[in-house]
Amino acid sequence: MYKYFEIDSVTQNRDAPIYVHDHQNLLARMHPSLLHSLPQAQEFESAPPAPVGSCLLVAQFAEIDQVIENIKNIKNTSPRCQIMLLSQYEGYKQLGVVIRSGARHCLCLQDPTEVLVAQVDQARQGKITMCQSALRALVDGLQSQAIEMQERLAELTLREKQTLEFIALGFTNKDIADQLGIAEGTVKVHVKNLLRKLGFKTRLAAASWLYAYEHGLM
């Protein structure tokens, strides 16, 4: 479904070798002249032969989990690699997760080849490149996530919200009971209910979620 190109230099040298992994031949079919503009391209099967400086990861469909897995694999081989994601961004509601995983540039698969050639050059020079469709997907995803989080919080009762806030501060059930003036057993009920409503299995997961929400990290 996807393929990726790896460039084995962090310099701005356009003549640096490019390692290519391409099972679907997407660029050969959709942007053949882009390949021709990279005459130094070299193919590899499963992993680049050496650490690389830049990578072009091409995805035909919005396969978030697979894209993230491949980004992690590339980062394991080349921690300092700058990853350029070339894709169609409709449905990329979790593009923020993809970017946090290591994608540094987002190029649009539907853009004209000459535009992609210029953007690849810019990205290889260290200039952050983000196409409009990726920006739209990123903003839409962040807004949808914020709305979803607000809706989930709205399901909590006042006591459950207070309990969650104390959990995020590291309070034990006994501490929370003392703060709220209620029995420790009642706190345990609140904890059980809020975890169920928020969809978490542990207090730590709920606390981390609230922290990320309040600090704009999600």
mmCIF file with all atom_site columns, C-alpha atoms in Angstrom:
data_model
loop_
_atom_site.group_PDB
_atom_site.id
_atom_site.type_symbol
_atom_site.label_atom_id
_atom_site.label_alt_id
_atom_site.label_comp_id
_atom_site.label_asym_id
_atom_site.label_entity_id
_atom_site.label_seq_id
_atom_site.pdbx_PDB_ins_code
_atom_site.Cartn_x
_atom_site.Cartn_y
_atom_site.Cartn_z
_atom_site.occupancy
_atom_site.B_iso_or_equiv
_atom_site.pdbx_formal_charge
_atom_site.auth_seq_id
_atom_site.auth_comp_id
_atom_site.auth_asym_id
_atom_site.auth_atom_id
_atom_site.pdbx_PDB_model_num
ATOM 1   C CA . MET A 1 1   ? 0.000   0.000  0.000   1.00 0.00 ? 1   MET A CA 1
ATOM 2   C CA . TYR A 1 2   ? 2.934   2.285  0.500   1.00 0.00 ? 2   TYR A CA 1
ATOM 3   C CA . LYS A 1 3   ? 6.602   2.678  -0.219  1.00 0.00 ? 3   LYS A CA 1
ATOM 4   C CA . TYR A 1 4   ? 9.380   4.797  1.036   1.00 0.00 ? 4   TYR A CA 1
ATOM 5   C CA . PHE A 1 5   ? 12.481  6.482  -0.329  1.00 0.00 ? 5   PHE A CA 1
ATOM 6   C CA . GLU A 1 6   ? 15.511  6.966  1.875   1.00 0.00 ? 6   GLU A CA 1
ATOM 7   C CA . ILE A 1 7   ? 18.257  9.536  1.352   1.00 0.00 ? 7   ILE A CA 1
ATOM 8   C CA . ASP A 1 8   ? 21.530  8.636  3.069   1.00 0.00 ? 8   ASP A CA 1
ATOM 9   C CA . SER A 1 9   ? 22.757  12.126 3.874   1.00 0.00 ? 9   SER A CA 1
ATOM 10  C CA . VAL A 1 10  ? 21.549  14.862 6.201   1.00 0.00 ? 10  VAL A CA 1
ATOM 11  C CA . THR A 1 11  ? 23.297  17.442 4.032   1.00 0.00 ? 11  THR A CA 1
ATOM 12  C CA . GLN A 1 12  ? 21.581  19.549 1.380   1.00 0.00 ? 12  GLN A CA 1
ATOM 13  C CA . ASN A 1 13  ? 23.444  17.674 -1.360  1.00 0.00 ? 13  ASN A CA 1
ATOM 14  C CA . ARG A 1 14  ? 20.959  16.804 -4.124  1.00 0.00 ? 14  ARG A CA 1
ATOM 15  C CA . ASP A 1 15  ? 23.339  14.152 -5.449  1.00 0.00 ? 15  ASP A CA 1
ATOM 16  C CA . ALA A 1 16  ? 23.169  12.084 -2.262  1.00 0.00 ? 16  ALA A CA 1
ATOM 17  C CA . PRO A 1 17  ? 22.056  8.473  -2.907  1.00 0.00 ? 17  PRO A CA 1
ATOM 18  C CA . ILE A 1 18  ? 18.358  7.737  -2.394  1.00 0.00 ? 18  ILE A CA 1
ATOM 19  C CA . TYR A 1 19  ? 17.318  4.287  -1.178  1.00 0.00 ? 19  TYR A CA 1
ATOM 20  C CA . VAL A 1 20  ? 13.945  3.194  -2.535  1.00 0.00 ? 20  VAL A CA 1
ATOM 21  C CA . HIS A 1 21  ? 11.461  0.659  -1.156  1.00 0.00 ? 21  HIS A CA 1
ATOM 22  C CA . ASP A 1 22  ? 8.491   0.322  -3.525  1.00 0.00 ? 22  ASP A CA 1
ATOM 23  C CA . HIS A 1 23  ? 6.267   -2.777 -3.667  1.00 0.00 ? 23  HIS A CA 1
ATOM 24  C CA . GLN A 1 24  ? 3.243   -1.037 -5.196  1.00 0.00 ? 24  GLN A CA 1
ATOM 25  C CA . ASN A 1 25  ? 5.087   1.096  -7.770  1.00 0.00 ? 25  ASN A CA 1
ATOM 26  C CA . LEU A 1 26  ? 2.953   4.081  -6.821  1.00 0.00 ? 26  LEU A CA 1
ATOM 27  C CA . LEU A 1 27  ? 5.347   6.746  -7.995  1.00 0.00 ? 27  LEU A CA 1
ATOM 28  C CA . ALA A 1 28  ? 6.215   4.790  -11.128 1.00 0.00 ? 28  ALA A CA 1
ATOM 29  C CA . ARG A 1 29  ? 2.522   4.813  -12.010 1.00 0.00 ? 29  ARG A CA 1
ATOM 30  C CA . MET A 1 30  ? 1.460   8.212  -10.681 1.00 0.00 ? 30  MET A CA 1
ATOM 31  C CA . HIS A 1 31  ? 4.596   10.346 -10.851 1.00 0.00 ? 31  HIS A CA 1
ATOM 32  C CA . PRO A 1 32  ? 7.167   8.623  -13.090 1.00 0.00 ? 32  PRO A CA 1
ATOM 33  C CA . SER A 1 33  ? 9.027   11.859 -13.787 1.00 0.00 ? 33  SER A CA 1
ATOM 34  C CA . LEU A 1 34  ? 9.597   12.294 -10.041 1.00 0.00 ? 34  LEU A CA 1
ATOM 35  C CA . LEU A 1 35  ? 11.557  9.069  -10.099 1.00 0.00 ? 35  LEU A CA 1
ATOM 36  C CA . HIS A 1 36  ? 13.444  10.220 -13.181 1.00 0.00 ? 36  HIS A CA 1
ATOM 37  C CA . SER A 1 37  ? 14.402  13.398 -11.320 1.00 0.00 ? 37  SER A CA 1
ATOM 38  C CA . LEU A 1 38  ? 16.174  11.189 -8.770  1.00 0.00 ? 38  LEU A CA 1
ATOM 39  C CA . PRO A 1 39  ? 18.634  9.265  -10.965 1.00 0.00 ? 39  PRO A CA 1
ATOM 40  C CA . GLN A 1 40  ? 20.694  8.269  -7.922  1.00 0.00 ? 40  GLN A CA 1
ATOM 41  C CA . ALA A 1 41  ? 17.806  6.190  -6.483  1.00 0.00 ? 41  ALA A CA 1
ATOM 42  C CA . GLN A 1 42  ? 18.716  2.691  -5.257  1.00 0.00 ? 42  GLN A CA 1
ATOM 43  C CA . GLU A 1 43  ? 16.217  -0.011 -4.287  1.00 0.00 ? 43  GLU A CA 1
ATOM 44  C CA . PHE A 1 44  ? 16.200  -2.107 -1.129  1.00 0.00 ? 44  PHE A CA 1
ATOM 45  C CA . GLU A 1 45  ? 13.828  -4.805 0.077   1.00 0.00 ? 45  GLU A CA 1
ATOM 46  C CA . SER A 1 46  ? 13.127  -4.429 3.791   1.00 0.00 ? 46  SER A CA 1
ATOM 47  C CA . ALA A 1 47  ? 15.505  -1.940 5.387   1.00 0.00 ? 47  ALA A CA 1
ATOM 48  C CA . PRO A 1 48  ? 17.968  0.653  4.132   1.00 0.00 ? 48  PRO A CA 1
ATOM 49  C CA . PRO A 1 49  ? 21.541  -0.678 3.920   1.00 0.00 ? 49  PRO A CA 1
ATOM 50  C CA . ALA A 1 50  ? 22.804  2.114  6.166   1.00 0.00 ? 50  ALA A CA 1
ATOM 51  C CA . PRO A 1 51  ? 21.517  4.953  8.355   1.00 0.00 ? 51  PRO A CA 1
ATOM 52  C CA . VAL A 1 52  ? 19.997  7.666  6.210   1.00 0.00 ? 52  VAL A CA 1
ATOM 53  C CA . GLY A 1 53  ? 19.310  11.384 6.509   1.00 0.00 ? 53  GLY A CA 1
ATOM 54  C CA . SER A 1 54  ? 15.934  11.737 4.766   1.00 0.00 ? 54  SER A CA 1
ATOM 55  C CA . CYS A 1 55  ? 13.062  9.472  3.823   1.00 0.00 ? 55  CYS A CA 1
ATOM 56  C CA . LEU A 1 56  ? 10.032  9.803  1.552   1.00 0.00 ? 56  LEU A CA 1
ATOM 57  C CA . LEU A 1 57  ? 7.217   7.560  2.820   1.00 0.00 ? 57  LEU A CA 1
ATOM 58  C CA . VAL A 1 58  ? 4.451   7.173  0.243   1.00 0.00 ? 58  VAL A CA 1
ATOM 59  C CA . ALA A 1 59  ? 0.987   5.931  1.283   1.00 0.00 ? 59  ALA A CA 1
ATOM 60  C CA . GLN A 1 60  ? -1.859  5.397  -1.192  1.00 0.00 ? 60  GLN A CA 1
ATOM 61  C CA . PHE A 1 61  ? -4.535  5.129  1.472   1.00 0.00 ? 61  PHE A CA 1
ATOM 62  C CA . ALA A 1 62  ? -4.988  6.452  4.984   1.00 0.00 ? 62  ALA A CA 1
ATOM 63  C CA . GLU A 1 63  ? -3.566  3.392  6.773   1.00 0.00 ? 63  GLU A CA 1
ATOM 64  C CA . ILE A 1 64  ? -2.601  5.180  9.943   1.00 0.00 ? 64  ILE A CA 1
ATOM 65  C CA . ASP A 1 65  ? -1.407  2.162  11.919  1.00 0.00 ? 65  ASP A CA 1
ATOM 66  C CA . GLN A 1 66  ? 0.755   0.874  9.090   1.00 0.00 ? 66  GLN A CA 1
ATOM 67  C CA . VAL A 1 67  ? 2.186   4.316  8.363   1.00 0.00 ? 67  VAL A CA 1
ATOM 68  C CA . ILE A 1 68  ? 3.103   4.772  12.028  1.00 0.00 ? 68  ILE A CA 1
ATOM 69  C CA . GLU A 1 69  ? 4.691   1.307  12.148  1.00 0.00 ? 69  GLU A CA 1
ATOM 70  C CA . ASN A 1 70  ? 6.845   2.080  9.138   1.00 0.00 ? 70  ASN A CA 1
ATOM 71  C CA . ILE A 1 71  ? 7.868   5.459  10.527  1.00 0.00 ? 71  ILE A CA 1
ATOM 72  C CA . LYS A 1 72  ? 8.969   3.731  13.730  1.00 0.00 ? 72  LYS A CA 1
ATOM 73  C CA . ASN A 1 73  ? 10.919  1.130  11.743  1.00 0.00 ? 73  ASN A CA 1
ATOM 74  C CA . ILE A 1 74  ? 12.687  3.866  9.814   1.00 0.00 ? 74  ILE A CA 1
ATOM 75  C CA . LYS A 1 75  ? 13.438  5.748  13.027  1.00 0.00 ? 75  LYS A CA 1
ATOM 76  C CA . ASN A 1 76  ? 14.857  2.591  14.594  1.00 0.00 ? 76  ASN A CA 1
ATOM 77  C CA . THR A 1 77  ? 17.277  2.309  11.697  1.00 0.00 ? 77  THR A CA 1
ATOM 78  C CA . SER A 1 78  ? 17.915  6.036  11.352  1.00 0.00 ? 78  SER A CA 1
ATOM 79  C CA . PRO A 1 79  ? 16.930  8.011  14.483  1.00 0.00 ? 79  PRO A CA 1
ATOM 80  C CA . ARG A 1 80  ? 17.910  11.348 12.903  1.00 0.00 ? 80  ARG A CA 1
ATOM 81  C CA . CYS A 1 81  ? 16.127  10.637 9.629   1.00 0.00 ? 81  CYS A CA 1
ATOM 82  C CA . GLN A 1 82  ? 13.812  13.384 8.376   1.00 0.00 ? 82  GLN A CA 1
ATOM 83  C CA . ILE A 1 83  ? 10.658  11.701 7.105   1.00 0.00 ? 83  ILE A CA 1
ATOM 84  C CA . MET A 1 84  ? 8.582   13.143 4.266   1.00 0.00 ? 84  MET A CA 1
ATOM 85  C CA . LEU A 1 85  ? 5.085   11.652 4.091   1.00 0.00 ? 85  LEU A CA 1
ATOM 86  C CA . LEU A 1 86  ? 3.556   11.679 0.605   1.00 0.00 ? 86  LEU A CA 1
ATOM 87  C CA . SER A 1 87  ? -0.088  10.664 0.804   1.00 0.00 ? 87  SER A CA 1
ATOM 88  C CA . GLN A 1 88  ? -3.770  11.389 0.344   1.00 0.00 ? 88  GLN A CA 1
ATOM 89  C CA . TYR A 1 89  ? -4.905  12.977 3.603   1.00 0.00 ? 89  TYR A CA 1
ATOM 90  C CA . GLU A 1 90  ? -8.644  12.455 3.482   1.00 0.00 ? 90  GLU A CA 1
ATOM 91  C CA . GLY A 1 91  ? -9.465  10.420 6.569   1.00 0.00 ? 91  GLY A CA 1
ATOM 92  C CA . TYR A 1 92  ? -6.182  11.197 8.330   1.00 0.00 ? 92  TYR A CA 1
ATOM 93  C CA . LYS A 1 93  ? -7.939  12.195 11.558  1.00 0.00 ? 93  LYS A CA 1
ATOM 94  C CA . GLN A 1 94  ? -4.864  11.074 13.498  1.00 0.00 ? 94  GLN A CA 1
ATOM 95  C CA . LEU A 1 95  ? -2.316  12.947 11.423  1.00 0.00 ? 95  LEU A CA 1
ATOM 96  C CA . GLY A 1 96  ? -1.076  14.558 14.633  1.00 0.00 ? 96  GLY A CA 1
ATOM 97  C CA . VAL A 1 97  ? -0.116  11.093 15.894  1.00 0.00 ? 97  VAL A CA 1
ATOM 98  C CA . VAL A 1 98  ? 1.723   10.399 12.634  1.00 0.00 ? 98  VAL A CA 1
ATOM 99  C CA . ILE A 1 99  ? 3.659   13.658 12.999  1.00 0.00 ? 99  ILE A CA 1
ATOM 100 C CA . ARG A 1 100 ? 4.517   12.915 16.624  1.00 0.00 ? 100 ARG A CA 1
ATOM 101 C CA . SER A 1 101 ? 5.763   9.495  15.508  1.00 0.00 ? 101 SER A CA 1
ATOM 102 C CA . GLY A 1 102 ? 8.360   11.186 13.333  1.00 0.00 ? 102 GLY A CA 1
ATOM 103 C CA . ALA A 1 103 ? 6.885   12.493 10.072  1.00 0.00 ? 103 ALA A CA 1
ATOM 104 C CA . ARG A 1 104 ? 8.423   15.927 9.527   1.00 0.00 ? 104 ARG A CA 1
ATOM 105 C CA . HIS A 1 105 ? 7.005   16.901 6.144   1.00 0.00 ? 105 HIS A CA 1
ATOM 106 C CA . CYS A 1 106 ? 3.606   16.160 4.542   1.00 0.00 ? 106 CYS A CA 1
ATOM 107 C CA . LEU A 1 107 ? 3.335   16.235 0.748   1.00 0.00 ? 107 LEU A CA 1
ATOM 108 C CA . CYS A 1 108 ? 0.190   15.593 -1.290  1.00 0.00 ? 108 CYS A CA 1
ATOM 109 C CA . LEU A 1 109 ? 0.096   12.603 -3.623  1.00 0.00 ? 109 LEU A CA 1
ATOM 110 C CA . GLN A 1 110 ? -2.406  14.395 -5.884  1.00 0.00 ? 110 GLN A CA 1
ATOM 111 C CA . ASP A 1 111 ? -0.190  17.432 -6.445  1.00 0.00 ? 111 ASP A CA 1
ATOM 112 C CA . PRO A 1 112 ? 1.484   17.869 -9.864  1.00 0.00 ? 112 PRO A CA 1
ATOM 113 C CA . THR A 1 113 ? 4.832   16.152 -10.205 1.00 0.00 ? 113 THR A CA 1
ATOM 114 C CA . GLU A 1 114 ? 6.702   19.428 -10.637 1.00 0.00 ? 114 GLU A CA 1
ATOM 115 C CA . VAL A 1 115 ? 5.283   20.636 -7.325  1.00 0.00 ? 115 VAL A CA 1
ATOM 116 C CA . LEU A 1 116 ? 6.415   17.453 -5.584  1.00 0.00 ? 116 LEU A CA 1
ATOM 117 C CA . VAL A 1 117 ? 9.912   17.738 -7.066  1.00 0.00 ? 117 VAL A CA 1
ATOM 118 C CA . ALA A 1 118 ? 10.223  21.258 -5.652  1.00 0.00 ? 118 ALA A CA 1
ATOM 119 C CA . GLN A 1 119 ? 8.808   20.224 -2.272  1.00 0.00 ? 119 GLN A CA 1
ATOM 120 C CA . VAL A 1 120 ? 11.131  17.237 -1.984  1.00 0.00 ? 120 VAL A CA 1
ATOM 121 C CA . ASP A 1 121 ? 14.069  19.549 -2.645  1.00 0.00 ? 121 ASP A CA 1
ATOM 122 C CA . GLN A 1 122 ? 12.801  21.984 0.005   1.00 0.00 ? 122 GLN A CA 1
ATOM 123 C CA . ALA A 1 123 ? 12.345  19.198 2.541   1.00 0.00 ? 123 ALA A CA 1
ATOM 124 C CA . ARG A 1 124 ? 15.828  17.836 1.854   1.00 0.00 ? 124 ARG A CA 1
ATOM 125 C CA . GLN A 1 125 ? 17.149  21.310 2.561   1.00 0.00 ? 125 GLN A CA 1
ATOM 126 C CA . GLY A 1 126 ? 15.532  21.236 5.992   1.00 0.00 ? 126 GLY A CA 1
ATOM 127 C CA . LYS A 1 127 ? 12.570  23.497 5.189   1.00 0.00 ? 127 LYS A CA 1
ATOM 128 C CA . ILE A 1 128 ? 9.345   22.278 6.797   1.00 0.00 ? 128 ILE A CA 1
ATOM 129 C CA . THR A 1 129 ? 6.869   21.420 4.038   1.00 0.00 ? 129 THR A CA 1
ATOM 130 C CA . MET A 1 130 ? 3.157   20.913 4.700   1.00 0.00 ? 130 MET A CA 1
ATOM 131 C CA . CYS A 1 131 ? 0.571   20.765 1.915   1.00 0.00 ? 131 CYS A CA 1
ATOM 132 C CA . GLN A 1 132 ? -2.882  22.317 2.331   1.00 0.00 ? 132 GLN A CA 1
ATOM 133 C CA . SER A 1 133 ? -4.710  18.979 2.484   1.00 0.00 ? 133 SER A CA 1
ATOM 134 C CA . ALA A 1 134 ? -2.424  17.826 5.295   1.00 0.00 ? 134 ALA A CA 1
ATOM 135 C CA . LEU A 1 135 ? -2.919  21.082 7.189   1.00 0.00 ? 135 LEU A CA 1
ATOM 136 C CA . ARG A 1 136 ? -6.687  20.695 6.793   1.00 0.00 ? 136 ARG A CA 1
ATOM 137 C CA . ALA A 1 137 ? -6.549  17.103 8.006   1.00 0.00 ? 137 ALA A CA 1
ATOM 138 C CA . LEU A 1 138 ? -4.375  18.099 10.958  1.00 0.00 ? 138 LEU A CA 1
ATOM 139 C CA . VAL A 1 139 ? -6.686  20.938 12.026  1.00 0.00 ? 139 VAL A CA 1
ATOM 140 C CA . ASP A 1 140 ? -9.830  18.843 11.493  1.00 0.00 ? 140 ASP A CA 1
ATOM 141 C CA . GLY A 1 141 ? -8.323  16.002 13.486  1.00 0.00 ? 141 GLY A CA 1
ATOM 142 C CA . LEU A 1 142 ? -7.307  18.225 16.388  1.00 0.00 ? 142 LEU A CA 1
ATOM 143 C CA . GLN A 1 143 ? -10.727 19.897 16.484  1.00 0.00 ? 143 GLN A CA 1
ATOM 144 C CA . SER A 1 144 ? -12.558 16.564 16.322  1.00 0.00 ? 144 SER A CA 1
ATOM 145 C CA . GLN A 1 145 ? -10.376 15.220 19.108  1.00 0.00 ? 145 GLN A CA 1
ATOM 146 C CA . ALA A 1 146 ? -11.043 18.272 21.266  1.00 0.00 ? 146 ALA A CA 1
ATOM 147 C CA . ILE A 1 147 ? -14.804 17.932 20.743  1.00 0.00 ? 147 ILE A CA 1
ATOM 148 C CA . GLU A 1 148 ? -14.664 14.219 21.556  1.00 0.00 ? 148 GLU A CA 1
ATOM 149 C CA . MET A 1 149 ? -12.725 14.885 24.757  1.00 0.00 ? 149 MET A CA 1
ATOM 150 C CA . GLN A 1 150 ? -15.189 17.575 25.813  1.00 0.00 ? 150 GLN A CA 1
ATOM 151 C CA . GLU A 1 151 ? -18.077 15.194 25.207  1.00 0.00 ? 151 GLU A CA 1
ATOM 152 C CA . ARG A 1 152 ? -16.420 12.472 27.267  1.00 0.00 ? 152 ARG A CA 1
ATOM 153 C CA . LEU A 1 153 ? -15.761 14.863 30.133  1.00 0.00 ? 153 LEU A CA 1
ATOM 154 C CA . ALA A 1 154 ? -19.365 16.061 29.959  1.00 0.00 ? 154 ALA A CA 1
ATOM 155 C CA . GLU A 1 155 ? -20.520 12.519 30.764  1.00 0.00 ? 155 GLU A CA 1
ATOM 156 C CA . LEU A 1 156 ? -18.843 12.673 34.172  1.00 0.00 ? 156 LEU A CA 1
ATOM 157 C CA . THR A 1 157 ? -20.670 13.821 37.274  1.00 0.00 ? 157 THR A CA 1
ATOM 158 C CA . LEU A 1 158 ? -19.247 16.685 39.334  1.00 0.00 ? 158 LEU A CA 1
ATOM 159 C CA . ARG A 1 159 ? -17.783 14.256 41.881  1.00 0.00 ? 159 ARG A CA 1
ATOM 160 C CA . GLU A 1 160 ? -16.254 12.125 39.122  1.00 0.00 ? 160 GLU A CA 1
ATOM 161 C CA . LYS A 1 161 ? -14.629 15.205 37.568  1.00 0.00 ? 161 LYS A CA 1
ATOM 162 C CA . GLN A 1 162 ? -13.255 16.246 40.941  1.00 0.00 ? 162 GLN A CA 1
ATOM 163 C CA . THR A 1 163 ? -11.965 12.727 41.519  1.00 0.00 ? 163 THR A CA 1
ATOM 164 C CA . LEU A 1 164 ? -10.292 12.710 38.103  1.00 0.00 ? 164 LEU A CA 1
ATOM 165 C CA . GLU A 1 165 ? -8.584  16.023 38.810  1.00 0.00 ? 165 GLU A CA 1
ATOM 166 C CA . PHE A 1 166 ? -7.225  14.713 42.108  1.00 0.00 ? 166 PHE A CA 1
ATOM 167 C CA . ILE A 1 167 ? -6.045  11.516 40.421  1.00 0.00 ? 167 ILE A CA 1
ATOM 168 C CA . ALA A 1 168 ? -4.138  13.640 37.917  1.00 0.00 ? 168 ALA A CA 1
ATOM 169 C CA . LEU A 1 169 ? -2.451  15.370 40.870  1.00 0.00 ? 169 LEU A CA 1
ATOM 170 C CA . GLY A 1 170 ? -1.299  12.011 42.209  1.00 0.00 ? 170 GLY A CA 1
ATOM 171 C CA . PHE A 1 171 ? -3.730  11.736 45.107  1.00 0.00 ? 171 PHE A CA 1
ATOM 172 C CA . THR A 1 172 ? -4.583  8.326  46.564  1.00 0.00 ? 172 THR A CA 1
ATOM 173 C CA . ASN A 1 173 ? -8.170  7.273  47.177  1.00 0.00 ? 173 ASN A CA 1
ATOM 174 C CA . LYS A 1 174 ? -7.746  8.120  50.858  1.00 0.00 ? 174 LYS A CA 1
ATOM 175 C CA . ASP A 1 175 ? -6.367  11.566 50.005  1.00 0.00 ? 175 ASP A CA 1
ATOM 176 C CA . ILE A 1 176 ? -9.280  12.208 47.662  1.00 0.00 ? 176 ILE A CA 1
ATOM 177 C CA . ALA A 1 177 ? -11.761 11.080 50.293  1.00 0.00 ? 177 ALA A CA 1
ATOM 178 C CA . ASP A 1 178 ? -10.222 13.513 52.793  1.00 0.00 ? 178 ASP A CA 1
ATOM 179 C CA . GLN A 1 179 ? -10.314 16.372 50.280  1.00 0.00 ? 179 GLN A CA 1
ATOM 180 C CA . LEU A 1 180 ? -13.937 15.782 49.296  1.00 0.00 ? 180 LEU A CA 1
ATOM 181 C CA . GLY A 1 181 ? -15.172 14.784 52.730  1.00 0.00 ? 181 GLY A CA 1
ATOM 182 C CA . ILE A 1 182 ? -16.564 11.456 51.565  1.00 0.00 ? 182 ILE A CA 1
ATOM 183 C CA . ALA A 1 183 ? -15.886 7.805  52.335  1.00 0.00 ? 183 ALA A CA 1
ATOM 184 C CA . GLU A 1 184 ? -12.952 6.080  50.657  1.00 0.00 ? 184 GLU A CA 1
ATOM 185 C CA . GLY A 1 185 ? -15.335 3.434  49.359  1.00 0.00 ? 185 GLY A CA 1
ATOM 186 C CA . THR A 1 186 ? -17.333 6.153  47.590  1.00 0.00 ? 186 THR A CA 1
ATOM 187 C CA . VAL A 1 187 ? -14.135 7.391  45.941  1.00 0.00 ? 187 VAL A CA 1
ATOM 188 C CA . LYS A 1 188 ? -13.492 3.876  44.640  1.00 0.00 ? 188 LYS A CA 1
ATOM 189 C CA . VAL A 1 189 ? -16.955 3.896  43.057  1.00 0.00 ? 189 VAL A CA 1
ATOM 190 C CA . HIS A 1 190 ? -16.265 7.274  41.424  1.00 0.00 ? 190 HIS A CA 1
ATOM 191 C CA . VAL A 1 191 ? -12.939 5.988  40.089  1.00 0.00 ? 191 VAL A CA 1
ATOM 192 C CA . LYS A 1 192 ? -14.570 2.866  38.650  1.00 0.00 ? 192 LYS A CA 1
ATOM 193 C CA . ASN A 1 193 ? -17.325 4.903  36.993  1.00 0.00 ? 193 ASN A CA 1
ATOM 194 C CA . LEU A 1 194 ? -15.070 7.561  35.495  1.00 0.00 ? 194 LEU A CA 1
ATOM 195 C CA . LEU A 1 195 ? -12.677 4.965  34.079  1.00 0.00 ? 195 LEU A CA 1
ATOM 196 C CA . ARG A 1 196 ? -15.619 3.181  32.458  1.00 0.00 ? 196 ARG A CA 1
ATOM 197 C CA . LYS A 1 197 ? -17.046 6.392  30.981  1.00 0.00 ? 197 LYS A CA 1
ATOM 198 C CA . LEU A 1 198 ? -13.688 7.573  29.657  1.00 0.00 ? 198 LEU A CA 1
ATOM 199 C CA . GLY A 1 199 ? -12.757 4.152  28.318  1.00 0.00 ? 199 GLY A CA 1
ATOM 200 C CA . PHE A 1 200 ? -9.604  3.619  30.383  1.00 0.00 ? 200 PHE A CA 1
ATOM 201 C CA . LYS A 1 201 ? -8.439  0.646  32.405  1.00 0.00 ? 201 LYS A CA 1
ATOM 202 C CA . THR A 1 202 ? -6.040  2.391  34.770  1.00 0.00 ? 202 THR A CA 1
ATOM 203 C CA . ARG A 1 203 ? -5.829  5.569  36.843  1.00 0.00 ? 203 ARG A CA 1
ATOM 204 C CA . LEU A 1 204 ? -2.538  6.419  35.138  1.00 0.00 ? 204 LEU A CA 1
ATOM 205 C CA . ALA A 1 205 ? -4.147  6.318  31.696  1.00 0.00 ? 205 ALA A CA 1
ATOM 206 C CA . ALA A 1 206 ? -6.947  8.631  32.824  1.00 0.00 ? 206 ALA A CA 1
ATOM 207 C CA . ALA A 1 207 ? -4.505  11.020 34.508  1.00 0.00 ? 207 ALA A CA 1
ATOM 208 C CA . SER A 1 208 ? -2.275  11.114 31.420  1.00 0.00 ? 208 SER A CA 1
ATOM 209 C CA . TRP A 1 209 ? -5.300  11.770 29.209  1.00 0.00 ? 209 TRP A CA 1
ATOM 210 C CA . LEU A 1 210 ? -6.472  14.676 31.375  1.00 0.00 ? 210 LEU A CA 1
ATOM 211 C CA . TYR A 1 211 ? -2.967  16.158 31.521  1.00 0.00 ? 211 TYR A CA 1
ATOM 212 C CA . ALA A 1 212 ? -2.608  15.972 27.733  1.00 0.00 ? 212 ALA A CA 1
ATOM 213 C CA . TYR A 1 213 ? -6.049  17.531 27.262  1.00 0.00 ? 213 TYR A CA 1
ATOM 214 C CA . GLU A 1 214 ? -5.429  20.427 29.656  1.00 0.00 ? 214 GLU A CA 1
ATOM 215 C CA . HIS A 1 215 ? -1.982  21.155 28.207  1.00 0.00 ? 215 HIS A CA 1
ATOM 216 C CA . GLY A 1 216 ? -2.982  20.947 24.539  1.00 0.00 ? 216 GLY A CA 1
ATOM 217 C CA . LEU A 1 217 ? -0.878  17.859 23.863  1.00 0.00 ? 217 LEU A CA 1
ATOM 218 C CA . MET A 1 218 ? -3.639  15.928 22.092  1.00 0.00 ? 218 MET A CA 1
#
